[in-house]
Amino acid sequence: MRKKIIAGNWKMNKTVADALTLVKGIQAELAGSTEVEVVVCPPFTALKSVGDVLTDSQIKLGCQNMSSENDGAYTGEISHTMLKELFVKYVILGHSERRQYYKETDFWVNKKVKKALETNLRPIVCVGEKLEEREAGNTEKVVEAQVRGSLADITAEQFENVVVAYEPVWAIGTGKTATSEQAQEVHAFIRGIIRDMVGEKAAKGLRIQYGGSMKASNAKELLSQPDIDGGLIGGAALEARSFVDIVKAGL
Ligand code: 13P
């Protein structure tokens, strides 16, 4: 049985003060609940404050990007050492917004995934097709290239610490969710690629989240699909009530 994992990607939102209000609201509702793994990914500037609130909590801390390098002259970058010092456990890598606006390629995502795994951080690796790619019938081709490229050379053992997030770009922030059938189809396809890459055991154990306009009203149906093991939540993670309701849908 794969434990469901619901992660909130706060993107470039929340000052430290607002982040504290949000995380305290989430924690007040979810204290002690362990059936679903819950992760919050604030912006870098709020990691320390949010992490301090989460000491001794079941809720885990994640971040939204990481350098592929250890240290040195990389202006504006954040290293694994800096993140681990703040008790970060998960790192979102290869989000479509980073691929689109900052030209992150599978090559770079793969370098970051390897660095994360080498340093005991758990990557949440995002893949997903754009609207024109879906309409052209290229969803599987695009997703397969991203999965194979971003996760190249990762061993079956390392896969135990990997989470994949399927986020169709056309569903992100648009209010258009993939239907549960559309999402399930791609999730099963991704699991099949992983099976081909590293074998049945790792594929069976891999958690694959859905992301893209997930909210309390559609979460239960998405999360009841056999290959959907959680959610990566954007807009609905910015408010404690809606985020907590999604987590509860996963119970
Ligand atoms: P929305 O939930 O706002 O569509 O964003 C999804 C997402 O990009 C999470 O990483």
PDB file of N, CA and C and ligand atoms in Angstrom, residues 9 11 95 97 167 171-173 212-214 232-235, ligand 1:
ATOM      1  N   ASN A   9       2.125  23.531  -2.749  1.00  0.00           N
ATOM      2  CA  ASN A   9       3.161  24.341  -3.386  1.00  0.00           C
ATOM      3  C   ASN A   9       2.692  25.794  -3.336  1.00  0.00           C
ATOM      4  N   LYS A  11       4.223  28.390  -4.158  1.00  0.00           N
ATOM      5  CA  LYS A  11       4.784  29.210  -5.250  1.00  0.00           C
ATOM      6  C   LYS A  11       5.318  30.542  -4.684  1.00  0.00           C
ATOM      7  N   HIS A  95       9.283  21.786 -11.911  1.00  0.00           N
ATOM      8  CA  HIS A  95       7.905  22.278 -12.051  1.00  0.00           C
ATOM      9  C   HIS A  95       7.751  22.940 -13.426  1.00  0.00           C
ATOM     10  N   GLU A  97       6.428  25.575 -14.322  1.00  0.00           N
ATOM     11  CA  GLU A  97       6.722  27.020 -14.356  1.00  0.00           C
ATOM     12  C   GLU A  97       8.225  27.266 -14.460  1.00  0.00           C
ATOM     13  N   GLU A 167       1.477  16.868 -13.640  1.00  0.00           N
ATOM     14  CA  GLU A 167       0.752  18.136 -13.664  1.00  0.00           C
ATOM     15  C   GLU A 167       0.548  18.575 -15.111  1.00  0.00           C
ATOM     16  N   ALA A 171      -3.942  22.418 -16.918  1.00  0.00           N
ATOM     17  CA  ALA A 171      -4.828  22.351 -15.748  1.00  0.00           C
ATOM     18  C   ALA A 171      -4.310  23.193 -14.587  1.00  0.00           C
ATOM     19  N   ILE A 172      -3.101  23.741 -14.742  1.00  0.00           N
ATOM     20  CA  ILE A 172      -2.493  24.472 -13.620  1.00  0.00           C
ATOM     21  C   ILE A 172      -3.033  25.893 -13.556  1.00  0.00           C
ATOM     22  N   GLY A 173      -3.701  26.189 -12.450  1.00  0.00           N
ATOM     23  CA  GLY A 173      -4.182  27.550 -12.206  1.00  0.00           C
ATOM     24  C   GLY A 173      -5.279  27.991 -13.158  1.00  0.00           C
ATOM     25  N   GLY A 212      -2.968  20.200 -10.575  1.00  0.00           N
ATOM     26  CA  GLY A 212      -3.631  21.015 -11.599  1.00  0.00           C
ATOM     27  C   GLY A 212      -5.068  21.254 -11.195  1.00  0.00           C
ATOM     28  N   SER A 213      -5.314  22.422 -10.595  1.00  0.00           N
ATOM     29  CA  SER A 213      -6.666  22.814 -10.153  1.00  0.00           C
ATOM     30  C   SER A 213      -7.326  21.752  -9.264  1.00  0.00           C
ATOM     31  N   MET A 214      -6.521  21.103  -8.431  1.00  0.00           N
ATOM     32  CA  MET A 214      -7.107  20.143  -7.488  1.00  0.00           C
ATOM     33  C   MET A 214      -7.695  20.930  -6.330  1.00  0.00           C
ATOM     34  N   LEU A 232      -0.440  17.533  -5.657  1.00  0.00           N
ATOM     35  CA  LEU A 232       0.448  18.685  -5.505  1.00  0.00           C
ATOM     36  C   LEU A 232      -0.447  19.901  -5.764  1.00  0.00           C
ATOM     37  N   ILE A 233      -0.669  20.668  -4.716  1.00  0.00           N
ATOM     38  CA  ILE A 233      -1.736  21.657  -4.733  1.00  0.00           C
ATOM     39  C   ILE A 233      -1.155  23.066  -4.814  1.00  0.00           C
ATOM     40  N   GLY A 234      -1.639  23.866  -5.734  1.00  0.00           N
ATOM     41  CA  GLY A 234      -1.203  25.257  -5.835  1.00  0.00           C
ATOM     42  C   GLY A 234      -2.196  26.181  -5.149  1.00  0.00           C
ATOM     43  N   GLY A 235      -3.090  26.760  -5.929  1.00  0.00           N
ATOM     44  CA  GLY A 235      -4.029  27.761  -5.409  1.00  0.00           C
ATOM     45  C   GLY A 235      -4.762  27.350  -4.142  1.00  0.00           C
TER      46      GLY A 235
HETATM   47  P1  13P B   1      -3.017  24.852  -9.075  1.00  0.00           P
HETATM   48  O1  13P B   1      -3.485  23.912  -7.987  1.00  0.00           O
HETATM   49  O2  13P B   1      -3.114  26.296  -8.683  1.00  0.00           O
HETATM   50  O3  13P B   1      -3.628  24.530 -10.387  1.00  0.00           O
HETATM   51  O4  13P B   1      -1.436  24.586  -9.245  1.00  0.00           O
HETATM   52  C1  13P B   1      -0.976  23.298  -9.354  1.00  0.00           C
HETATM   53  C2  13P B   1       0.508  23.331  -9.265  1.00  0.00           C
HETATM   54  O5  13P B   1       1.176  23.849 -10.142  1.00  0.00           O
HETATM   55  C3  13P B   1       1.125  22.726  -8.082  1.00  0.00           C
HETATM   56  O6  13P B   1       2.487  22.599  -8.243  1.00  0.00           O
END
